[in-house]
mmCIF file of C-alpha atoms in Angstrom:
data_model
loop_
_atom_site.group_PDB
_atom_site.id
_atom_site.type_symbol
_atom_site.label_atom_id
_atom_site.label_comp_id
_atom_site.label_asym_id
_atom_site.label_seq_id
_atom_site.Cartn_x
_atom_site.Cartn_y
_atom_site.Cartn_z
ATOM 1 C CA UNK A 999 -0.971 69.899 -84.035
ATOM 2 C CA UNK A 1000 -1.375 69.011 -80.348
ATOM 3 C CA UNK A 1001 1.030 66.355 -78.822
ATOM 4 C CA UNK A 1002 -0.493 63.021 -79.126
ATOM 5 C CA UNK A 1003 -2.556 62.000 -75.815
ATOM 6 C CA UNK A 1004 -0.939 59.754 -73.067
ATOM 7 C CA UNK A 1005 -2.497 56.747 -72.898
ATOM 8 C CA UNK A 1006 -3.125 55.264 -69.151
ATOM 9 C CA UNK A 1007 -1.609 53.279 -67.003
ATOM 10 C CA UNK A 1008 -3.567 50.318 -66.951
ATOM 11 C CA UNK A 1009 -4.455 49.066 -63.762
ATOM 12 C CA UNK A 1010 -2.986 45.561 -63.702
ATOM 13 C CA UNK A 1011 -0.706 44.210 -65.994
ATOM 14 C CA UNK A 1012 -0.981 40.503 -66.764
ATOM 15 C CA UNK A 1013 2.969 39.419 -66.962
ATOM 16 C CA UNK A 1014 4.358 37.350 -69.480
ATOM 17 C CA UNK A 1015 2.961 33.545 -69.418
ATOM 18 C CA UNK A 1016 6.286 32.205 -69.356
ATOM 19 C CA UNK A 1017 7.947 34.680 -67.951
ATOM 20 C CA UNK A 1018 9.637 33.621 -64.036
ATOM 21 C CA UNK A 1019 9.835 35.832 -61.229
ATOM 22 C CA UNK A 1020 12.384 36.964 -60.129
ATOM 23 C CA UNK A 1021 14.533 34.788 -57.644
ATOM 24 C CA UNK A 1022 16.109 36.296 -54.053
ATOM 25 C CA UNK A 1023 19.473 37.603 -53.920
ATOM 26 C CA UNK A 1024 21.130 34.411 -52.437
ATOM 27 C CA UNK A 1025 22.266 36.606 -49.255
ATOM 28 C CA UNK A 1026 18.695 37.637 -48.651
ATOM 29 C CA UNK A 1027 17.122 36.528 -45.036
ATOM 30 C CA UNK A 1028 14.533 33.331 -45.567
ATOM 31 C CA UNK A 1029 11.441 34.442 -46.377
ATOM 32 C CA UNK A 1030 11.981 37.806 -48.212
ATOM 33 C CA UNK A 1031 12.657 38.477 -52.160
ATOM 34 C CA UNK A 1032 13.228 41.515 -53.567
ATOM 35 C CA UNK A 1033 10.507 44.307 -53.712
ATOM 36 C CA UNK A 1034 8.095 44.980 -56.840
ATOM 37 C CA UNK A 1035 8.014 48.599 -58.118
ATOM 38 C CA UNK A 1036 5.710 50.584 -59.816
ATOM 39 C CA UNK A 1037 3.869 53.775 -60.934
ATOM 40 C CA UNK A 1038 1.251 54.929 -58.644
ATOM 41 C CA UNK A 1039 -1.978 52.965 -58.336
ATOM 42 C CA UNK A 1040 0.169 49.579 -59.621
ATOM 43 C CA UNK A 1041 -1.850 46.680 -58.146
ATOM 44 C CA UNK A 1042 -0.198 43.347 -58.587
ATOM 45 C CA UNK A 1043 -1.128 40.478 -60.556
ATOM 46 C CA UNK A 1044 -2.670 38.113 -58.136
ATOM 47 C CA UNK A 1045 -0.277 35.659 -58.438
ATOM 48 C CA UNK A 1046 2.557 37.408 -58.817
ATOM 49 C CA UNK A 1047 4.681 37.154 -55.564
ATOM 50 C CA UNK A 1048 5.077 40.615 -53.287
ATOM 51 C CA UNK A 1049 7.745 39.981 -51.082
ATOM 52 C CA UNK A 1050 7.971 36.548 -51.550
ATOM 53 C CA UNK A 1051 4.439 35.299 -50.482
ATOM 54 C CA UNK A 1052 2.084 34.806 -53.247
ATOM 55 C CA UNK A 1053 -1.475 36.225 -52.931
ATOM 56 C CA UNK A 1054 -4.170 33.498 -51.838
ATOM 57 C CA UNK A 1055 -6.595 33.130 -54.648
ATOM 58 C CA UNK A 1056 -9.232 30.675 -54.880
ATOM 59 C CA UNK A 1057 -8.632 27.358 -56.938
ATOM 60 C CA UNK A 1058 -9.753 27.055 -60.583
ATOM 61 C CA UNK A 1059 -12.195 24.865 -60.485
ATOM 62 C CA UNK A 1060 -10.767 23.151 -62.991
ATOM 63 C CA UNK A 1061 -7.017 22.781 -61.349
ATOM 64 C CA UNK A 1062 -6.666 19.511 -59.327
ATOM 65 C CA UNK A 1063 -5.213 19.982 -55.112
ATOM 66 C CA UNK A 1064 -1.627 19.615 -57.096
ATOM 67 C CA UNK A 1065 -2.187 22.333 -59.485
ATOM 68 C CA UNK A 1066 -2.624 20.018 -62.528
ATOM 69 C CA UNK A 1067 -5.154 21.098 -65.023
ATOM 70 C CA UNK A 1068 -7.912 18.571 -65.292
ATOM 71 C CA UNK A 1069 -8.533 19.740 -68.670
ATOM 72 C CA UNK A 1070 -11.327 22.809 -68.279
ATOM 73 C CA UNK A 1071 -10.272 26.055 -68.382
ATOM 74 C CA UNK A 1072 -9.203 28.512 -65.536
ATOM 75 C CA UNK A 1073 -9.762 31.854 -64.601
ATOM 76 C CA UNK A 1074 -9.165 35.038 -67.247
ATOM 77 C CA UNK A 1075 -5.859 34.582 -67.428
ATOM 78 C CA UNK A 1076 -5.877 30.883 -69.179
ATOM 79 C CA UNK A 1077 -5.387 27.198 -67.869
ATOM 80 C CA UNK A 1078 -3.899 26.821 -64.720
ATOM 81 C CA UNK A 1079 -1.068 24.710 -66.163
ATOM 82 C CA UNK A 1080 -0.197 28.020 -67.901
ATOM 83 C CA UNK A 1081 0.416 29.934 -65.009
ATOM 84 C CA UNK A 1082 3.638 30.971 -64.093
ATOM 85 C CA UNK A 1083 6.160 28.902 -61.461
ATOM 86 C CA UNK A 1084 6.340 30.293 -58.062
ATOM 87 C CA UNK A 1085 8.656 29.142 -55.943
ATOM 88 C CA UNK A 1086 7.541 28.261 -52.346
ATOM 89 C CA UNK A 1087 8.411 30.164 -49.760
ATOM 90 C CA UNK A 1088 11.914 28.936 -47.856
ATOM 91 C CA UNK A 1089 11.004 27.860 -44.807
ATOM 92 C CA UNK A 1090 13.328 26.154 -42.071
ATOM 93 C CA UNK A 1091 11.705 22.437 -41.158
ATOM 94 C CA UNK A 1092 10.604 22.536 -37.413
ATOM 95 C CA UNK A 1093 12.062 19.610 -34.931
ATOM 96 C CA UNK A 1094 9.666 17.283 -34.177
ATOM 97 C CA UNK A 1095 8.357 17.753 -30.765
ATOM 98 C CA UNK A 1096 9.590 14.800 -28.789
ATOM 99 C CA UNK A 1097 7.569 14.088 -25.365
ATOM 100 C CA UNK A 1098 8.181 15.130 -21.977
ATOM 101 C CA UNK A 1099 10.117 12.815 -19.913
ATOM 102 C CA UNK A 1100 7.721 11.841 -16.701
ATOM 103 C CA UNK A 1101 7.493 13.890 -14.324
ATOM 104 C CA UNK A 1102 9.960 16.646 -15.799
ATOM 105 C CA UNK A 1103 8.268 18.330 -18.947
ATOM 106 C CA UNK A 1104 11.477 17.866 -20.366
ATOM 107 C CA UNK A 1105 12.659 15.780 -23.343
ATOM 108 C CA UNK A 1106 14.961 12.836 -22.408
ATOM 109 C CA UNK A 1107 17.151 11.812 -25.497
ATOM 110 C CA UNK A 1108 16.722 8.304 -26.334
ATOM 111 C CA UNK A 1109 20.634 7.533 -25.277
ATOM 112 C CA UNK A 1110 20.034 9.135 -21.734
ATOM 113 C CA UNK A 1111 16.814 7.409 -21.000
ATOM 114 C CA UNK A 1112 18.917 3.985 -22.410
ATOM 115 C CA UNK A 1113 21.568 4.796 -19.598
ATOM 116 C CA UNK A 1114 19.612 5.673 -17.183
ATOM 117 C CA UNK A 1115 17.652 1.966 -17.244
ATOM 118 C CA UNK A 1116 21.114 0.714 -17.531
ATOM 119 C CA UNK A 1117 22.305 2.193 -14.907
ATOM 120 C CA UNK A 1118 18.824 1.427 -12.237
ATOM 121 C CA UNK A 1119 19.261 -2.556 -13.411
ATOM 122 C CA UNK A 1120 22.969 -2.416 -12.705
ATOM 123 C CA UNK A 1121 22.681 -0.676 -9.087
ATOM 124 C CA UNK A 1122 19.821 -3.063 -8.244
ATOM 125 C CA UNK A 1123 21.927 -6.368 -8.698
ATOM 126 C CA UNK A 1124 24.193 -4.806 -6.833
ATOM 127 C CA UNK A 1125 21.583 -4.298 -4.250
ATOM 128 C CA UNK A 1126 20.409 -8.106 -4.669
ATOM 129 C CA UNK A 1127 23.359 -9.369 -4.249
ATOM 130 C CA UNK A 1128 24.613 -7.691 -1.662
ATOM 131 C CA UNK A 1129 21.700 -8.498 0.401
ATOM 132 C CA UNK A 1130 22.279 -12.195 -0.411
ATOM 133 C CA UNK A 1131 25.819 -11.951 0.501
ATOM 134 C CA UNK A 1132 24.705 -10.290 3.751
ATOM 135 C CA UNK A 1133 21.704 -13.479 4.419
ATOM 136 C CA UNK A 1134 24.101 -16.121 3.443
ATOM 137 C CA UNK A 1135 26.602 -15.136 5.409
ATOM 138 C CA UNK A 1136 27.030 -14.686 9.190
ATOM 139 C CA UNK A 1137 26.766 -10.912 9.037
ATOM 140 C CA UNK A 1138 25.263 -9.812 12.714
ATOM 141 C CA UNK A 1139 22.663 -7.629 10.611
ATOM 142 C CA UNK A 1140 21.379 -11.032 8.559
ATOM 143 C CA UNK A 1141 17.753 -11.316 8.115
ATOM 144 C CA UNK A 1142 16.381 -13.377 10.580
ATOM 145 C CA UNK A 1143 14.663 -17.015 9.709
ATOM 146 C CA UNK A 1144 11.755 -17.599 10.930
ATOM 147 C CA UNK A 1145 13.309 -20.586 12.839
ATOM 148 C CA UNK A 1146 15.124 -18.272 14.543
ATOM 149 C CA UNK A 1147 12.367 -16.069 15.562
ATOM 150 C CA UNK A 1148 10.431 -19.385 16.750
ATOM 151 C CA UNK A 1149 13.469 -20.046 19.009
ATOM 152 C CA UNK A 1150 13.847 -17.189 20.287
ATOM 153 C CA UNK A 1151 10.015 -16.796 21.095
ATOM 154 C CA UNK A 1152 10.146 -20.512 22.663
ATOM 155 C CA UNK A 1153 13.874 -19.180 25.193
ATOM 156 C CA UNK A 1154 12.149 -15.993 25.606
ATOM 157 C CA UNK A 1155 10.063 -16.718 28.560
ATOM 158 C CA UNK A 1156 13.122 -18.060 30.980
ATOM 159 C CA UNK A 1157 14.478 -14.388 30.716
ATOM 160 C CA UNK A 1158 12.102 -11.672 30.168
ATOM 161 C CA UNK A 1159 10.898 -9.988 33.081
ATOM 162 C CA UNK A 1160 6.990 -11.051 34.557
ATOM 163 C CA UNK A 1161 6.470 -7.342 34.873
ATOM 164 C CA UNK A 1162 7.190 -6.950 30.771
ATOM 165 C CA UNK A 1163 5.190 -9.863 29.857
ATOM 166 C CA UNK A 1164 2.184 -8.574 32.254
ATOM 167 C CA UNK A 1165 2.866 -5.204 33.216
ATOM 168 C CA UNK A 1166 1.175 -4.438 36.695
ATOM 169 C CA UNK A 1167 -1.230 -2.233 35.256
ATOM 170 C CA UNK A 1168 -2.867 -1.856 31.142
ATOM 171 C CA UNK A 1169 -4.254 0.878 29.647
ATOM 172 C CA UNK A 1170 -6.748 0.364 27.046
ATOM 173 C CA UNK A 1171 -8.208 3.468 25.287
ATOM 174 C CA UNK A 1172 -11.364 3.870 23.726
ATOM 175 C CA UNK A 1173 -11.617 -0.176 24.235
ATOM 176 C CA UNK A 1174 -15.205 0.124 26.896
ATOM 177 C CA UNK A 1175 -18.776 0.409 26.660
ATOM 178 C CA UNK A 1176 -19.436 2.942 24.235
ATOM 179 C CA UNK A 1177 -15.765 3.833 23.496
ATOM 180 C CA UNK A 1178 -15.053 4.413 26.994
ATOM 181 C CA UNK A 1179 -11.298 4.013 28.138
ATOM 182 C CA UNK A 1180 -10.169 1.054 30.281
ATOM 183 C CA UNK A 1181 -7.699 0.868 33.061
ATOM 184 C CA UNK A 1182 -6.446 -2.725 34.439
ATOM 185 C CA UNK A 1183 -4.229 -4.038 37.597
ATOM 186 C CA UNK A 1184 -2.950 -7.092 37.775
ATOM 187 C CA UNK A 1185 -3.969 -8.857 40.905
ATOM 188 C CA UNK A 1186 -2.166 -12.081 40.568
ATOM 189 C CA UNK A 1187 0.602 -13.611 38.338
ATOM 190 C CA UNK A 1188 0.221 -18.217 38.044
ATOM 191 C CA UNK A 1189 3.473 -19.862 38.501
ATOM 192 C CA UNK A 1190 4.757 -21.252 34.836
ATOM 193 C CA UNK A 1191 3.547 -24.500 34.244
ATOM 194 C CA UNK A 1192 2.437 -27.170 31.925
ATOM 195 C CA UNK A 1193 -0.576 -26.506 30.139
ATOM 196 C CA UNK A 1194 -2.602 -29.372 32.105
ATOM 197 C CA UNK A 1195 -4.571 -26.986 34.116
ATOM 198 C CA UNK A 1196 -5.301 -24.477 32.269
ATOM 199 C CA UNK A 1197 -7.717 -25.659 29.449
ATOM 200 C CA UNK A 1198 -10.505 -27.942 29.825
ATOM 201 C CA UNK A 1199 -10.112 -30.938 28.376
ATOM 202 C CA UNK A 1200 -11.790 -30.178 24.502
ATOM 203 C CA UNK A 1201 -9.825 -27.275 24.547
ATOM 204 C CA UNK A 1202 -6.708 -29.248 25.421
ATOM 205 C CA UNK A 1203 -7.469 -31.627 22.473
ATOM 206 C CA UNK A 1204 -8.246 -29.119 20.250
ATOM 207 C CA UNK A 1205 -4.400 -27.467 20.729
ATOM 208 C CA UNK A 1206 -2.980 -30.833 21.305
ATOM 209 C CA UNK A 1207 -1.371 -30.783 17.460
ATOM 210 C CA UNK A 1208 1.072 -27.615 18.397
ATOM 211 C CA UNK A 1209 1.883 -29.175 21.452
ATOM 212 C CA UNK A 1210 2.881 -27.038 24.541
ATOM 213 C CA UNK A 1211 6.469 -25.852 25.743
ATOM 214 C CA UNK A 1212 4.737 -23.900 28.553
ATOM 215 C CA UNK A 1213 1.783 -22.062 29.726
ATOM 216 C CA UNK A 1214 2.146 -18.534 31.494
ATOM 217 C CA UNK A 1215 -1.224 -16.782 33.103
ATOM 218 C CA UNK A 1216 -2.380 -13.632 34.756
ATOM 219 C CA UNK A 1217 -4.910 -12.167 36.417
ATOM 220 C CA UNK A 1218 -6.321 -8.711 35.721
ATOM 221 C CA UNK A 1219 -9.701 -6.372 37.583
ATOM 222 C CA UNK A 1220 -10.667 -3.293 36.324
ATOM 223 C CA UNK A 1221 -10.991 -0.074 38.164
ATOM 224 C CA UNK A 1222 -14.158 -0.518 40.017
ATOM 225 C CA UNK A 1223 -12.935 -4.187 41.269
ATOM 226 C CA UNK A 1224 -16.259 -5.783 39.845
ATOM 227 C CA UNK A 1225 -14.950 -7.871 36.918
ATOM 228 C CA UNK A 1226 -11.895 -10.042 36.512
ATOM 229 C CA UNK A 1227 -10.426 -11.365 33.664
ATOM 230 C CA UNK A 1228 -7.260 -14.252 33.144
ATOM 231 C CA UNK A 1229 -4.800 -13.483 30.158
ATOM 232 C CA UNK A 1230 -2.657 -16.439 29.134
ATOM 233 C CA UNK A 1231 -0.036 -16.970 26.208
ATOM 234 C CA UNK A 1232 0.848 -20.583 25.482
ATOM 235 C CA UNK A 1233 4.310 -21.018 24.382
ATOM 236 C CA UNK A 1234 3.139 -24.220 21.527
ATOM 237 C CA UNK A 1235 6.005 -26.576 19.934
ATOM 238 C CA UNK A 1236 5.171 -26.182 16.710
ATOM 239 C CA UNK A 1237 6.806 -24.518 13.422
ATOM 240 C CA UNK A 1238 5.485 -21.921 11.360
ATOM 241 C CA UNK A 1239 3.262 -25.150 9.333
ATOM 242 C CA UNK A 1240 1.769 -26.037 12.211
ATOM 243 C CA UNK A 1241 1.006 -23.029 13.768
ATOM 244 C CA UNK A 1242 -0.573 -21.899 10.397
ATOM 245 C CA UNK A 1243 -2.378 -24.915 10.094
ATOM 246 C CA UNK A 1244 -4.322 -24.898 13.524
ATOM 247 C CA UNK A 1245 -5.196 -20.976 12.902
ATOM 248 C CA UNK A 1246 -7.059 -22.070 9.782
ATOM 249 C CA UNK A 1247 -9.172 -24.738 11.888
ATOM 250 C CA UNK A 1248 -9.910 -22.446 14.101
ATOM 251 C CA UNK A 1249 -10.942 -19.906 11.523
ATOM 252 C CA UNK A 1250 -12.894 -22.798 9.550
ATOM 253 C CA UNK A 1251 -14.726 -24.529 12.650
ATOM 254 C CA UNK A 1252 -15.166 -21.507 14.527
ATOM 255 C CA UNK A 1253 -13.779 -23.122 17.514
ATOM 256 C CA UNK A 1254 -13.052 -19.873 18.763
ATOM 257 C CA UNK A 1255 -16.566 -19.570 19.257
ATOM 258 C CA UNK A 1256 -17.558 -22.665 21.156
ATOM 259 C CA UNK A 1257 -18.965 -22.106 24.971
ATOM 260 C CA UNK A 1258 -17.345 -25.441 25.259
ATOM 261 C CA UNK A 1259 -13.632 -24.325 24.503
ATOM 262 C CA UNK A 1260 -13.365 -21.400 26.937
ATOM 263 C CA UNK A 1261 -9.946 -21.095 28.413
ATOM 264 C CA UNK A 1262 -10.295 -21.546 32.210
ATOM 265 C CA UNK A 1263 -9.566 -18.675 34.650
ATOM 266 C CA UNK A 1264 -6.732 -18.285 37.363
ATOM 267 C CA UNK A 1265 -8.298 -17.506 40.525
ATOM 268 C CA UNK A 1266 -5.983 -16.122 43.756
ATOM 269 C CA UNK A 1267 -6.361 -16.506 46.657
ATOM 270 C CA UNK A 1268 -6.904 -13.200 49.136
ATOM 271 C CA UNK A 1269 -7.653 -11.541 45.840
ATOM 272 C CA UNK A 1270 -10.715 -10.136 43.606
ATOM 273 C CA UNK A 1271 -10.097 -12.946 41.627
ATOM 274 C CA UNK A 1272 -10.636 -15.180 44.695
ATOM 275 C CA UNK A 1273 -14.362 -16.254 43.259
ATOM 276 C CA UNK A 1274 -13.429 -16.186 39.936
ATOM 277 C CA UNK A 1275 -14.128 -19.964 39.063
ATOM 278 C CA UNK A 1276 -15.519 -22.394 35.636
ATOM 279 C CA UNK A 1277 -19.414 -21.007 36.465
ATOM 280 C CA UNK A 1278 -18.210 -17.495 36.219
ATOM 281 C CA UNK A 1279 -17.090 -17.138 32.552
ATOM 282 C CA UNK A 1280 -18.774 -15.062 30.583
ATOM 283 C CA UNK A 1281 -16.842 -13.766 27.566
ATOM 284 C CA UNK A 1282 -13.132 -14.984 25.702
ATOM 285 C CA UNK A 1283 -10.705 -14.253 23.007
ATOM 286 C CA UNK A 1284 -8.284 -16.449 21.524
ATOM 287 C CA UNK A 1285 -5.926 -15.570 19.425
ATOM 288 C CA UNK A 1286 -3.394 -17.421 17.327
ATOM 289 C CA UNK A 1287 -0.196 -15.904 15.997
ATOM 290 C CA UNK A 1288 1.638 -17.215 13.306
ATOM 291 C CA UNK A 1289 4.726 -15.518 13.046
ATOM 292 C CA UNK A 1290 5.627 -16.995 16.620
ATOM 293 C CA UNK A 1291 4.921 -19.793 18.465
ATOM 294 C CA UNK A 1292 2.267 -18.607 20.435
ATOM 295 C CA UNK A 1293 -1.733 -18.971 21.650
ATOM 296 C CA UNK A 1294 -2.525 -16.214 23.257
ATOM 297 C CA UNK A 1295 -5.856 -15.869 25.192
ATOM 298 C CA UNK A 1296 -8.533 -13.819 27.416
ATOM 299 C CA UNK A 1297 -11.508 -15.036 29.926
ATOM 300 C CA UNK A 1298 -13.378 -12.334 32.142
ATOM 301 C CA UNK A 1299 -16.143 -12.971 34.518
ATOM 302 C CA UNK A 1300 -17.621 -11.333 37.549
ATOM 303 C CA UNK A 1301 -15.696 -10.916 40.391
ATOM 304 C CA UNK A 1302 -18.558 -11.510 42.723
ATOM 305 C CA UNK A 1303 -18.666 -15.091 42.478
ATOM 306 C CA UNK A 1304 -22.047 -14.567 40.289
ATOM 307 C CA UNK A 1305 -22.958 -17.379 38.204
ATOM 308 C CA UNK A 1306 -23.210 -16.808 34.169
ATOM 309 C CA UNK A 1307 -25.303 -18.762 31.683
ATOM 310 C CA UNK A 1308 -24.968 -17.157 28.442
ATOM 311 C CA UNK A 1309 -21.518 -16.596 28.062
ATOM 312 C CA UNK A 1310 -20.290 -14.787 24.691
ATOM 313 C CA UNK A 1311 -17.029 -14.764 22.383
ATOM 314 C CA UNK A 1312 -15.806 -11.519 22.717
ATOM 315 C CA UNK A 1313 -16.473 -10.142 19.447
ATOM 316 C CA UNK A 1314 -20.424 -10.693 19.847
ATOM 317 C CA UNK A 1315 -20.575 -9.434 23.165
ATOM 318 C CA UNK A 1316 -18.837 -6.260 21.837
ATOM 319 C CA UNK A 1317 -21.288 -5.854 18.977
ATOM 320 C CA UNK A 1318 -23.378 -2.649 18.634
ATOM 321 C CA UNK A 1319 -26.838 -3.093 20.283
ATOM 322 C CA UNK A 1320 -25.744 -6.267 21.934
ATOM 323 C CA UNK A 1321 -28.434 -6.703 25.642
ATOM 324 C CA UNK A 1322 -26.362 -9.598 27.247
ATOM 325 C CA UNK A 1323 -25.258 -9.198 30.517
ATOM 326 C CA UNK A 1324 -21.565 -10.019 29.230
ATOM 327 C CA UNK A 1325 -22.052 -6.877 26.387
ATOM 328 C CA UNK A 1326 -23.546 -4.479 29.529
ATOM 329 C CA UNK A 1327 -20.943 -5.163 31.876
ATOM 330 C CA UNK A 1328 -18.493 -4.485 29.681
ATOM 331 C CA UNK A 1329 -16.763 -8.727 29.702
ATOM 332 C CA UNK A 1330 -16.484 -8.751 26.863
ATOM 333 C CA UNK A 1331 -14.592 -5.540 26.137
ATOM 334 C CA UNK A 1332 -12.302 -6.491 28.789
ATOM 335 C CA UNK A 1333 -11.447 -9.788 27.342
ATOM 336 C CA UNK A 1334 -11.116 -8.266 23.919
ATOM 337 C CA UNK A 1335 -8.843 -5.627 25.087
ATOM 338 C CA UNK A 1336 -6.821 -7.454 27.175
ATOM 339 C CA UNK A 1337 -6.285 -10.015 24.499
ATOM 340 C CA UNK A 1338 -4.619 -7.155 22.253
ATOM 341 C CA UNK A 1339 -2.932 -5.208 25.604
ATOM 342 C CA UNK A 1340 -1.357 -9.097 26.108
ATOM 343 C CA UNK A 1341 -0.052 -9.479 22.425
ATOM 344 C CA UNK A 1342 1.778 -5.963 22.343
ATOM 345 C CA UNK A 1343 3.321 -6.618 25.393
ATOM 346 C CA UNK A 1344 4.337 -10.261 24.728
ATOM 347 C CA UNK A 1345 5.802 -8.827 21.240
ATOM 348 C CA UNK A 1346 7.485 -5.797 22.889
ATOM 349 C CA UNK A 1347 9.388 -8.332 25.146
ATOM 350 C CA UNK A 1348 9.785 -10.609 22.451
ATOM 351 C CA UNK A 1349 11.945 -8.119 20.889
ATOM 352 C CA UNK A 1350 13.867 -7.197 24.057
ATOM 353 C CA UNK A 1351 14.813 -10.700 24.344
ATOM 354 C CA UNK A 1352 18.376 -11.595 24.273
ATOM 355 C CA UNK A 1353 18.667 -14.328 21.120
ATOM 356 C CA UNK A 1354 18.845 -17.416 21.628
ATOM 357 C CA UNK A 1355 22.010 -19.835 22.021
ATOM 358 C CA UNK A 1356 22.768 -21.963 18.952
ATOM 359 C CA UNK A 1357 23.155 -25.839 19.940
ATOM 360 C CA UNK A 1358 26.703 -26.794 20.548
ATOM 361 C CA UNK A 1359 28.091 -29.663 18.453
ATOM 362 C CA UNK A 1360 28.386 -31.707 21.659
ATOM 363 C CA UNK A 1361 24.937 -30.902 22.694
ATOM 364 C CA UNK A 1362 24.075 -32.134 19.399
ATOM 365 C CA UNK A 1363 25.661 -35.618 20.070
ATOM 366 C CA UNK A 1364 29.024 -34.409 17.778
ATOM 367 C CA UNK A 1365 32.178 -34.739 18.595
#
């Protein structure tokens, strides 16, 4: 009789239902199990683990996201409930990504990022009050008031230098016709004085409520000798209130504007400014500083003694496209740019200035 026939190796093998695969050696790396043997052509049961990781097989379409049978049946191999366990594969949970600190890319702790605002607000009290300290007291490098800057500005003019306050010659660049670059010389410098002569009487009333310490003038021509033009800074009386308070009229009313408030001109004798008279104005600038007591001013004219009936505030004869004879000639540049030449120099000897003396008690009527 001939041996009894072999019978083949089936394909797949459906395991046990209850049967539970086998677990990882507990010294085994995360993620592997140990390997699944067979004869040749053994393919796995779907959902049987190889190497750990289970095959990815469709859903029943019975089986519920959690695996629970919903009561239909599942694929050939029975309910889904009735499959066997499989463990999940170990897996180590990742850190949650915290966020870049500004500006770094790196992640600040919590308790850094706590000392570090602990330690800003601590250094900047430290700051504040050392600052106050330094204000309060009678440090030499103590913020100045602005009292003290108004005294200062109001002592400055017995002891800076006529040549800093109106330098013999001013440059003005780009500040022409048509961007053109000035050059002025000073022809003749008024003695100080009271500020009786030098406005006409509206003006006077109109800067009567910051009073005047004292009035100091100057008279500049350009290079061609054919226009003139008086610079003037008024040293007022008034605090930083007042002198607020009349640049806001100004600004409100326009008086800046007004033919009828033109500063009048210093003429010289055996000058160019010589014929430089009332008739002659043609174009002004006043301006009105705040953080010192001070008016300063500009009024240019012809030097030629010519006679001018449509005179212009200096920022319309300096307009684009402006046709008066003050916006041709260039007046009104020259008042405009002597106005600013006058500030930076009255500034740059303001702060040259030695400071003023502080009031004795016996000055003061003390004992």
């Amino acid at each position: 009789m001939h041996p009894p026939r072999t019978a083949p190796t089936p394909r797949s093998a459906p395991p046990p239902r209850n049967a539970t695969p086998p677990s990882a050696p507990s010294g085994a790396p995360p993620g592997f199990g140990p390997p699944v043997f067979g004869p040749p052509g053994f393919v796995p049961d779907p959902d049987t683990p190889i190497l750990g990781v289970p095959a990815k097989v469709p859903s029943p379409r019975g089986a519920t996201r959690g695996g629970r049978n919903s009561g239909r049946t599942g694929g050939p191999s029975g309910p889904a409930a009735d499959r066997p366990h499989v463990p999940p594969r170990p897996t180590t949970t990742p850190r949650p990504a915290a966020p870049p600190s500004a500006g770094t890319g790196r992640y600040r702790p919590r308790s850094r990022k706590a000392a570090a605002a602990v330690s800003l607000v601590l250094g900047l009290g430290l700051l504040v009050g050392a600052a106050a300290g330094s204000w309060l007291g009678d440090s030499p490098d103590a913020t100045p008031s602005a009292a003290d800057t108004y005294a200062k500005a109001r002592a400055a003019w017995h002891s800076v230098p006529v040549d800093d306050l109106f330098p013999r010659t001013l440059r003005g660049k780009g500040e022409g016709p048509g961007g053109a670059d000035r050059l002025w010389t000073r022809v003749a410098v008024a003695p100080d004085s009271s500020c009786g002569g030098g406005f006409d009487p509206l003006l006077t009333k109109a800067l009567s409520p910051v009073g005047c310490e004292r009035l100091l003038r100057a008279t500049y021509t350009d290079s061609t000798s054919t226009s003139v033009t008086t610079v003037g800074v008024l040293i007022t009386a008034a605090d930083t209130a007042g002198m607020k308070a009349l640049r806001q009229r100004f600004a409100d009313d326009k008086l800046d504007e007004r033919a009828d408030l033109m500063p009048r001109p210093y003429a010289a004798k055996g000058t160019a400014a010589a014929r430089f008279g009332d008739d002659q104005r043609a174009s002004w600038r006043i301006r009105i500083l705040t953080d010192a007591p001070a008016v300063l001013y500009a009024v240019s004219g012809f030097a030629d003694g010519r006679e001018v009936t449509d005179p212009q505030p200096a920022y319309e004869a300096t307009r684009r496209g402006a046709t008066s004879a003050p916006a041709q000639s260039g007046l009104g540049n020259d008042a405009r740019g002597l106005t600013d030449a006058t500030e930076d120099a009255f500034r740059h000897a303001l702060s040259q200035a030695p400071e003023a003396p502080t009031p004795s008690k016996t000055a003061e009527g003390g004992s």
